[in-house]
PDB file of C-alpha atoms in Angstrom:
ATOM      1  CA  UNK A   1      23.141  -0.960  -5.901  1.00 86.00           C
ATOM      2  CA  UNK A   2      20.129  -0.330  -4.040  1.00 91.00           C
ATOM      3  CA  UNK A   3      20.141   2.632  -1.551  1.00 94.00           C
ATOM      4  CA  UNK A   4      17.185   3.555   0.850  1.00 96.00           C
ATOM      5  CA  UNK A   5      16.796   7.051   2.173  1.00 96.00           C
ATOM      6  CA  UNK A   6      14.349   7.994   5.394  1.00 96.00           C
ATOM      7  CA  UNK A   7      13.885  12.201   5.809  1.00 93.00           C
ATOM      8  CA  UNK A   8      13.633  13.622   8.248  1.00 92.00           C
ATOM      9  CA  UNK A   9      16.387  11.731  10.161  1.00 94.00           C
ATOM     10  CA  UNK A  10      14.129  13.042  13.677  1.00 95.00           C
ATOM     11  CA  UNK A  11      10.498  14.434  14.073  1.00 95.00           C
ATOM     12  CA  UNK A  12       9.039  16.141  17.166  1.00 97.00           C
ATOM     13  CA  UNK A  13       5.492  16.912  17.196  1.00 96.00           C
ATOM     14  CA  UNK A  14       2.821  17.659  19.276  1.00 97.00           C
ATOM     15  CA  UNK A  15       0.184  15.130  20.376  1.00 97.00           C
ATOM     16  CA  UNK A  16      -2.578  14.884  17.898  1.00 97.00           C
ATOM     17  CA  UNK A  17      -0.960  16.137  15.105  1.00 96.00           C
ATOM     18  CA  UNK A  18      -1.179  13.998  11.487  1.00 97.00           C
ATOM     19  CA  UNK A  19       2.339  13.255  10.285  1.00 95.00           C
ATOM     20  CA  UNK A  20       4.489  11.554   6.850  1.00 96.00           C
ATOM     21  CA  UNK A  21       7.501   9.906   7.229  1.00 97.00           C
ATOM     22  CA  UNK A  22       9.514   9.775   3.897  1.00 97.00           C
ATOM     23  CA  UNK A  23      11.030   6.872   2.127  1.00 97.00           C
ATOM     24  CA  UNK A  24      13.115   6.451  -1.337  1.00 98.00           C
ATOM     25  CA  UNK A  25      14.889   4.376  -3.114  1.00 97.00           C
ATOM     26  CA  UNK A  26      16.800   4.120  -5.856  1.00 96.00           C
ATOM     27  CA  UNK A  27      16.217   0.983  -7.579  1.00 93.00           C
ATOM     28  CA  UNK A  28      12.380   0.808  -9.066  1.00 91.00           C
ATOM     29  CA  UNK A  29      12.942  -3.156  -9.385  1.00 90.00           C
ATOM     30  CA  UNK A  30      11.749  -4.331  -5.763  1.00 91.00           C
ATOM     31  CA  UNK A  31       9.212  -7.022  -5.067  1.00 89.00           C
ATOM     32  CA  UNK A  32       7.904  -5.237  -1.698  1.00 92.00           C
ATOM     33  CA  UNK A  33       8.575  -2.458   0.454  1.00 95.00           C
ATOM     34  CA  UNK A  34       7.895  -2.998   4.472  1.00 95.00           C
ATOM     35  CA  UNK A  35       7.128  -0.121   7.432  1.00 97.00           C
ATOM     36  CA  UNK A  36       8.895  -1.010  10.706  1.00 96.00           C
ATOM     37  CA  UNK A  37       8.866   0.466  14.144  1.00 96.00           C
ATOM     38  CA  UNK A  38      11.200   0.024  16.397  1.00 95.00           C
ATOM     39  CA  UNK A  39      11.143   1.149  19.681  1.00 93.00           C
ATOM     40  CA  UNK A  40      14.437   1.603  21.816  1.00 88.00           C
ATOM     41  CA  UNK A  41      16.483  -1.369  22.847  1.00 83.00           C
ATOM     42  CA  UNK A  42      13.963  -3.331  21.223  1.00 86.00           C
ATOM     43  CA  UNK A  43      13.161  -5.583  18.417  1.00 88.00           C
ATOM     44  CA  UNK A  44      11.280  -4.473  15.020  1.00 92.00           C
ATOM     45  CA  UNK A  45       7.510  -4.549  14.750  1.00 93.00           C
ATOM     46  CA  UNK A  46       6.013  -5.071  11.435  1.00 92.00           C
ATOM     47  CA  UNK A  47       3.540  -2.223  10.434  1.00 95.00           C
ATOM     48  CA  UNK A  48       2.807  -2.383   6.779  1.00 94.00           C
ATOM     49  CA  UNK A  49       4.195  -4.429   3.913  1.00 93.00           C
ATOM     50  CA  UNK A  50       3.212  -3.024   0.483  1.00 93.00           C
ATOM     51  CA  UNK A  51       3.561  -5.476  -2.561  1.00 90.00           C
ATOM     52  CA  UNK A  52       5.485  -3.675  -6.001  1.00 89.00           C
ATOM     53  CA  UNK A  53       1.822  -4.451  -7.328  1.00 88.00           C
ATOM     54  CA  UNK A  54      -0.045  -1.918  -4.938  1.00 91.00           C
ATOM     55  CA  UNK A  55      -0.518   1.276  -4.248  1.00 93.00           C
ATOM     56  CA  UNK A  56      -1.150   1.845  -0.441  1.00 94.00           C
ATOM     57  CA  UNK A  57      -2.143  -0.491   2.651  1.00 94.00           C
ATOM     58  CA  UNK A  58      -3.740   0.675   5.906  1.00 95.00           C
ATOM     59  CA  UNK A  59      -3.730  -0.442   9.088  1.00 94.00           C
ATOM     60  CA  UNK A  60      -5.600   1.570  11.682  1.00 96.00           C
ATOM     61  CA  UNK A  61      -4.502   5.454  11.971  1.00 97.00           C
ATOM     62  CA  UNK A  62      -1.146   4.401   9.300  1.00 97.00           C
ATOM     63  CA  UNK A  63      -1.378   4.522   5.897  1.00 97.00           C
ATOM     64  CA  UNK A  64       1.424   3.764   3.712  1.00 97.00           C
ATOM     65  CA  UNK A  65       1.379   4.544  -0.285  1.00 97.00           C
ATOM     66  CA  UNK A  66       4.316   3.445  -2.439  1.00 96.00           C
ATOM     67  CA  UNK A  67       4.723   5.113  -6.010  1.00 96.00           C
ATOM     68  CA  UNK A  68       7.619   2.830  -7.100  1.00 92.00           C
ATOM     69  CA  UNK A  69       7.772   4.400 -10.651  1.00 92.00           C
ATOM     70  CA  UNK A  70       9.506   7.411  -8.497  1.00 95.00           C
ATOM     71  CA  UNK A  71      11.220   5.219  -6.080  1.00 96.00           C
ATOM     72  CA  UNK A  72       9.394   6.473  -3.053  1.00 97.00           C
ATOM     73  CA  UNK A  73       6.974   5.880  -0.290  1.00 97.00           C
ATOM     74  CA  UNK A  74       5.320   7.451   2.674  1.00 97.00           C
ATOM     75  CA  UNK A  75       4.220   6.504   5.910  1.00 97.00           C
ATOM     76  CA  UNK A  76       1.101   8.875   7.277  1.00 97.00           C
ATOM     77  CA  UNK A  77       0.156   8.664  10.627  1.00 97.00           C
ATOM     78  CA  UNK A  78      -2.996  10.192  12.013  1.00 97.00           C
ATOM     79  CA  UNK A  79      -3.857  12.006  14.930  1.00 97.00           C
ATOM     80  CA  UNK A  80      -0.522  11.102  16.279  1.00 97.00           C
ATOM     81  CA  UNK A  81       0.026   9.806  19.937  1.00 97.00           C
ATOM     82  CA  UNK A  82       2.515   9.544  22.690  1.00 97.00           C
ATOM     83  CA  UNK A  83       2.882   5.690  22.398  1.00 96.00           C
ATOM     84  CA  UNK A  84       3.734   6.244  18.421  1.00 97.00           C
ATOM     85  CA  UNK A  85       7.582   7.768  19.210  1.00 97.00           C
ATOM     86  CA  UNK A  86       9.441   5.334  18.455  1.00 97.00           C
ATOM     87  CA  UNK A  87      12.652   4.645  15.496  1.00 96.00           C
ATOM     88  CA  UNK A  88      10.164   4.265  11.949  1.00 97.00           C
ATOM     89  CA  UNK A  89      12.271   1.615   9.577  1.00 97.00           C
ATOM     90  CA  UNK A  90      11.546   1.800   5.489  1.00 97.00           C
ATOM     91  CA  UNK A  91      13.115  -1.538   3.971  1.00 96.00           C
ATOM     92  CA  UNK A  92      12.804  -2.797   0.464  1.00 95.00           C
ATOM     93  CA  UNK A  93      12.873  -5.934  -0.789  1.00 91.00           C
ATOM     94  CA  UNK A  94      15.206  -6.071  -3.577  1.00 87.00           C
ATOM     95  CA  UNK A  95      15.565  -8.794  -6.688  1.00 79.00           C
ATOM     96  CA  UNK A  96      17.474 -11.284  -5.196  1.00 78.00           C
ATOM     97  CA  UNK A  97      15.210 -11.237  -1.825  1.00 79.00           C
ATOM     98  CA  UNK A  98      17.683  -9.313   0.561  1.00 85.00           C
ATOM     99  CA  UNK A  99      15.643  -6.368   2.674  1.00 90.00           C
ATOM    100  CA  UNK A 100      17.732  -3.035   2.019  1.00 93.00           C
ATOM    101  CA  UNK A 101      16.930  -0.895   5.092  1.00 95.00           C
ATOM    102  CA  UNK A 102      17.032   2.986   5.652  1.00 95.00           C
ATOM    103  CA  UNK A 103      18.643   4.545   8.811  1.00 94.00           C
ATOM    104  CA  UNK A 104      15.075   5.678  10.129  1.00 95.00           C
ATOM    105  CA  UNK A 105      13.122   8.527  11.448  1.00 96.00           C
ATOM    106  CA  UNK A 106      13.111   8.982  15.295  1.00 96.00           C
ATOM    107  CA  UNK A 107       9.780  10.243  16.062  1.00 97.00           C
ATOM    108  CA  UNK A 108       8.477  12.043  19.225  1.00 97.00           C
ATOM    109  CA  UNK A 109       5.378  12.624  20.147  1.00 97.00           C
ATOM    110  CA  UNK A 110       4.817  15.510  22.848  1.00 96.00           C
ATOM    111  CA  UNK A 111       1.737  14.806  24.904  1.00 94.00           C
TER     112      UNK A 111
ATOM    113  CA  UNK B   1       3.525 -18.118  21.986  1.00 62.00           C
ATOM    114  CA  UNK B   2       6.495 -15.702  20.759  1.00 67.00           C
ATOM    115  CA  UNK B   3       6.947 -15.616  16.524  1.00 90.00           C
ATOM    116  CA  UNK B   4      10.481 -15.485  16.589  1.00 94.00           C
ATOM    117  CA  UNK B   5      12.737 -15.632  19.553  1.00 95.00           C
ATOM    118  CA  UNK B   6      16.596 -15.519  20.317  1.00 95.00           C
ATOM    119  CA  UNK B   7      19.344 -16.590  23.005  1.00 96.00           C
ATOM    120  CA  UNK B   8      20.771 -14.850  25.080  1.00 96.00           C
ATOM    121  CA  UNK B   9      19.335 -11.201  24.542  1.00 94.00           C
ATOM    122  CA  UNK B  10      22.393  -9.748  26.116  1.00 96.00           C
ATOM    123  CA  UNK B  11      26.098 -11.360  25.198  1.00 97.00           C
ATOM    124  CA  UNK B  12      29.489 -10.046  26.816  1.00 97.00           C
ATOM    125  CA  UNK B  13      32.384 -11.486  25.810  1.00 97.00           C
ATOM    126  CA  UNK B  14      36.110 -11.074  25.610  1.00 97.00           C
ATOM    127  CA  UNK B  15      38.049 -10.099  22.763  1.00 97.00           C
ATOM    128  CA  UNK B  16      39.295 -13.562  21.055  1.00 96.00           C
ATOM    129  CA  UNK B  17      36.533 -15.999  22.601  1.00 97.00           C
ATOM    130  CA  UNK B  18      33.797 -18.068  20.359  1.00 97.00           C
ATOM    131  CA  UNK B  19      30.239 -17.286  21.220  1.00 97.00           C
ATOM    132  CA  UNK B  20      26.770 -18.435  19.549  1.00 97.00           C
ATOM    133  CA  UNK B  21      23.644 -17.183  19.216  1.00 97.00           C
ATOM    134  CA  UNK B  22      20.530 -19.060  18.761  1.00 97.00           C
ATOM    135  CA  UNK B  23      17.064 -18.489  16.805  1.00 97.00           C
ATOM    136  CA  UNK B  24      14.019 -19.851  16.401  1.00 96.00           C
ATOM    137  CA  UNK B  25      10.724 -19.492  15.066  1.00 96.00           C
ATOM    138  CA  UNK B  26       7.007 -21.036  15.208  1.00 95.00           C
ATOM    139  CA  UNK B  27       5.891 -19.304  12.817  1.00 92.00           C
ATOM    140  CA  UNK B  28       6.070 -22.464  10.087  1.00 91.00           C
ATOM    141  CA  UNK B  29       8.101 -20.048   7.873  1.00 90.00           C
ATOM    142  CA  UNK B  30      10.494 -21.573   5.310  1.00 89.00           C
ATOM    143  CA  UNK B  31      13.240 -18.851   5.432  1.00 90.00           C
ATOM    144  CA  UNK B  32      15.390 -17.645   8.102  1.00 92.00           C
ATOM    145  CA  UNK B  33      18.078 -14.303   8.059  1.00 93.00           C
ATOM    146  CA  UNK B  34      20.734 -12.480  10.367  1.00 94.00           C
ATOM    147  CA  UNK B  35      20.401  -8.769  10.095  1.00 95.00           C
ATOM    148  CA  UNK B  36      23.277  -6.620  12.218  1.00 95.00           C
ATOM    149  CA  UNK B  37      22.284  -3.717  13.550  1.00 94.00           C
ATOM    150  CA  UNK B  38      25.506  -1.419  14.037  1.00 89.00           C
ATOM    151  CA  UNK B  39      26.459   1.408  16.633  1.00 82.00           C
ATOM    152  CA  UNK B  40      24.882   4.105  13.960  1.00 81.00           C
ATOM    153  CA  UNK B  41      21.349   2.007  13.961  1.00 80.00           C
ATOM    154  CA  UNK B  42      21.985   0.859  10.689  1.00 87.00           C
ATOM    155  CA  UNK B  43      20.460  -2.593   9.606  1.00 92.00           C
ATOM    156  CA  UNK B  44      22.054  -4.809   7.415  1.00 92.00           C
ATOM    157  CA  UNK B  45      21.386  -8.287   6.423  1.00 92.00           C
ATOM    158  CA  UNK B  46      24.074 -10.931   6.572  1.00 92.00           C
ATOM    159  CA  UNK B  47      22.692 -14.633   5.865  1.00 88.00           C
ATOM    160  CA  UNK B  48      19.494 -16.050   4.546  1.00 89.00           C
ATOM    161  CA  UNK B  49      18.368 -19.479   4.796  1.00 86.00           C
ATOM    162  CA  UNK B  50      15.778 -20.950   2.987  1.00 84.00           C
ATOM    163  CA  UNK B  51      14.339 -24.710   3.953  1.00 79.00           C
ATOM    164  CA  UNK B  52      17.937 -25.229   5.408  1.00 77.00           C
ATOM    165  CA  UNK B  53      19.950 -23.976   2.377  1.00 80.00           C
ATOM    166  CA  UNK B  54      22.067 -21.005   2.302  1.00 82.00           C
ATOM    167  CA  UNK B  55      20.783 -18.197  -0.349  1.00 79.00           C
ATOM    168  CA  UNK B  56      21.918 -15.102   0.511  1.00 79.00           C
ATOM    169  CA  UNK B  57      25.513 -14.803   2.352  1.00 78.00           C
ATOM    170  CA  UNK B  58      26.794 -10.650   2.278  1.00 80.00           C
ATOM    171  CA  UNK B  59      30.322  -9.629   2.250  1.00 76.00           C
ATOM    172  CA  UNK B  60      30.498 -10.825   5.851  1.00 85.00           C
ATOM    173  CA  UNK B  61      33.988 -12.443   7.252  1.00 88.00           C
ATOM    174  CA  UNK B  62      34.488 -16.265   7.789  1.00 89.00           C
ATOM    175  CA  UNK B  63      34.697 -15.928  11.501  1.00 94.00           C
ATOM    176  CA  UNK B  64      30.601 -15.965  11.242  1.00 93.00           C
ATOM    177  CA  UNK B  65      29.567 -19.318  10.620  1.00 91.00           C
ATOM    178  CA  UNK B  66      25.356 -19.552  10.099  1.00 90.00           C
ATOM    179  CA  UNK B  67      23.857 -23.183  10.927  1.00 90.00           C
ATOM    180  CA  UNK B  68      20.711 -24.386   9.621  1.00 90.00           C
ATOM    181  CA  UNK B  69      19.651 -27.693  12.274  1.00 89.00           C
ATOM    182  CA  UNK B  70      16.158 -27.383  10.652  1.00 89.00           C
ATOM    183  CA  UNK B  71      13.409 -25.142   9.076  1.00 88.00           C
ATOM    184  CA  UNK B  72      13.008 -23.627  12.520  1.00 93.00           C
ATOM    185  CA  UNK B  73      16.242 -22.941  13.612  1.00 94.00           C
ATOM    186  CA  UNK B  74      18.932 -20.483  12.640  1.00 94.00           C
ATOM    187  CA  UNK B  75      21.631 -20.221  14.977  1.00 95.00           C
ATOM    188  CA  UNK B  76      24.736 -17.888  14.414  1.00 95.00           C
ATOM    189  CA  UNK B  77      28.537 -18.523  15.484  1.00 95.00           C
ATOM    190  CA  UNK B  78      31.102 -16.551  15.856  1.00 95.00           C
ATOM    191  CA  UNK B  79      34.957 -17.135  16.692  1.00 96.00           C
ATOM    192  CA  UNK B  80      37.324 -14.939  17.014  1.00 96.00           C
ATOM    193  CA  UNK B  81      35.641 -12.249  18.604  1.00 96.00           C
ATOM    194  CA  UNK B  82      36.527  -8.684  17.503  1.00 96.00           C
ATOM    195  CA  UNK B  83      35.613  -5.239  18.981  1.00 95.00           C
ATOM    196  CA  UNK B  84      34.166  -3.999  15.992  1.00 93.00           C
ATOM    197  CA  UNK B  85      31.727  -7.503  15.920  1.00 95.00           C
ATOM    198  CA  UNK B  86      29.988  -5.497  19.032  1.00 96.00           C
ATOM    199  CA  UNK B  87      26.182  -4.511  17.978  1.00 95.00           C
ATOM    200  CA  UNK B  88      22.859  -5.873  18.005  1.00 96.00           C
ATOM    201  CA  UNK B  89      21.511  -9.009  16.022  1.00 97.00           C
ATOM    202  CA  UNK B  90      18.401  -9.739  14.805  1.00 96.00           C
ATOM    203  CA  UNK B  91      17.016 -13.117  13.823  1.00 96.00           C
ATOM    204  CA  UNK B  92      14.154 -12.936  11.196  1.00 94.00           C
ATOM    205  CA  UNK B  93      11.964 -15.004   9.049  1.00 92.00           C
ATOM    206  CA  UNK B  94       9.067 -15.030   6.219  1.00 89.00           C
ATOM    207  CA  UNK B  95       7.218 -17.541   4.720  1.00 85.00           C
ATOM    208  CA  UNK B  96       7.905 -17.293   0.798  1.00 76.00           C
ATOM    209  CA  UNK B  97       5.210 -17.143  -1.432  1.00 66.00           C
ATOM    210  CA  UNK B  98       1.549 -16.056  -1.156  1.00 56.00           C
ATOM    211  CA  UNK B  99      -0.075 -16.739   2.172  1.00 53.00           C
ATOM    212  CA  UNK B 100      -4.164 -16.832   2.902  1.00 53.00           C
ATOM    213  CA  UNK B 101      -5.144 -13.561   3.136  1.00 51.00           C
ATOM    214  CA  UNK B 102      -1.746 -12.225   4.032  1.00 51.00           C
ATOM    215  CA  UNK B 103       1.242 -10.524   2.124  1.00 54.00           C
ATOM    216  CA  UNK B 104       4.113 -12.747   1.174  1.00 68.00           C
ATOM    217  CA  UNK B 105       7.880 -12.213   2.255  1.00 79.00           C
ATOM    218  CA  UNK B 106       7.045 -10.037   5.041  1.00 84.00           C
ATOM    219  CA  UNK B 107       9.499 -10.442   7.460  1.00 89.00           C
ATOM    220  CA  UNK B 108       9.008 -10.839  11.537  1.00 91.00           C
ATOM    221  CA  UNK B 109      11.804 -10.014  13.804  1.00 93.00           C
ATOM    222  CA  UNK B 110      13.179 -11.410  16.797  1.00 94.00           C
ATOM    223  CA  UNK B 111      13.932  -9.142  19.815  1.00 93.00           C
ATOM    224  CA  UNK B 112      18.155  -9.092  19.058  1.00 95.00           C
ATOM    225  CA  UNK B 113      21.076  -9.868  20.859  1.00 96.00           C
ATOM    226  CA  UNK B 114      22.936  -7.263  22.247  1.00 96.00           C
ATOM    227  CA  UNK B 115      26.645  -8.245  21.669  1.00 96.00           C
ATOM    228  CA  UNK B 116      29.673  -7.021  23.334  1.00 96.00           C
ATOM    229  CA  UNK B 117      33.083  -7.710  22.883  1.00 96.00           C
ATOM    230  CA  UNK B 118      35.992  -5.973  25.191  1.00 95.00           C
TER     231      UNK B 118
END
């Protein structure tokens, strides 16, 4: 059965600082892995889908690598700001198509 | 020009009563899900629908009833409300398959439905 772990459950940092949110699972047989945010009483926002074929996406100041051989993934974010706390969602995608999320990392950012 | 949106974004109910909630999306994808999101923040998925036909249905009790009107639509009922149905739902969808200079199965969410049941 597929289980997703986030770590750390909450991150406070200061404004500008570069962070990595981590991810693992514990199945290596998943067709994608997808980065949500999700900010408070609100819906989730789609940051980065990685395919099981790739390595790492980007999309502005996130990067996202996946290493699915180890059943993990991070999330960096650079020069971090404000506007970026929010609840960071790792999901995989698992064999038969469900999305197995992780509990999250609440980030805040300090200005 | 929303992707996916749902009705109502707040529910309050009594223990007991029947209540739906509605989804849609204009986003032209083929498959449709319910995800519950409970007290602790944890997500789980509950239905999938793909081109009207049920293909994923979790360990979920009969008292949820998913309807599939067409491609765009993925409404949820409920009867028999129970306290412990209280959370938030999210509607989702993803187009299956590879998509023009996209990633295939990525999944956009609707903004949820806060449930309550008293």
């Amino acid at each position: 059965k597929q289980e997703v772990t986030q770590i750390p459950a909450a991150l406070s940092v200061p404004e500008g600082e570069n962070l990595v949110l981590n991810c693992s699972f514990t199945d290596s047989a998943i067709y994608n892995l997808q980065w949500f945010r999700q900010d408070p009483g609100k819906g989730l926002t789609s940051l980065l889908l990685i395919q099981s074929s790739q390595r790492e996406q980007t999309s502005g100041r996130l990067n996202a690598s996946l290493d699915k051989s180890s059943g993990r993934s991070t999330l960096y974010i650079a020069a971090s700001q404000p506007g970026d706390s929010a609840t960071y969602l790792c999901a995989v995608m698992d064999s038969s198509y469900k999305l197995i999320f992780g509990s999250g990392t609440r980030l805040l950012v300090r200005p | 020009d929303t992707a996916v949106s749902q009705t109502p974004k707040y529910l309050v109910t009594q223990m007991g009563n029947d209540k739906s909630i509605k989804c849609e999306q204009n986003l032209g994808h083929d498959t449709m899900y319910w995800y519950k999101q409970d007290s602790k923040k944890f997500l789980k998925i509950m239905f999938s629908y793909n081109n009207k036909e049920l293909i994923i249905n979790e360990t979920v009790p009969n008292r949820f009833s998913p309807k599939s009107p067409d491609k765009a639509h993925l409404n949820l009922h409920i009867n028999s409300l129970e306290l412990g149905d209280s959370a938030v739902y999210f509607c989702a969808s993803s187009r299956t398959g590879k998509v023009a200079g996209g990633s295939y199965n990525e999944q956009f969410f609707g903004p949820g439905t806060r449930l309550t049941v008293l």
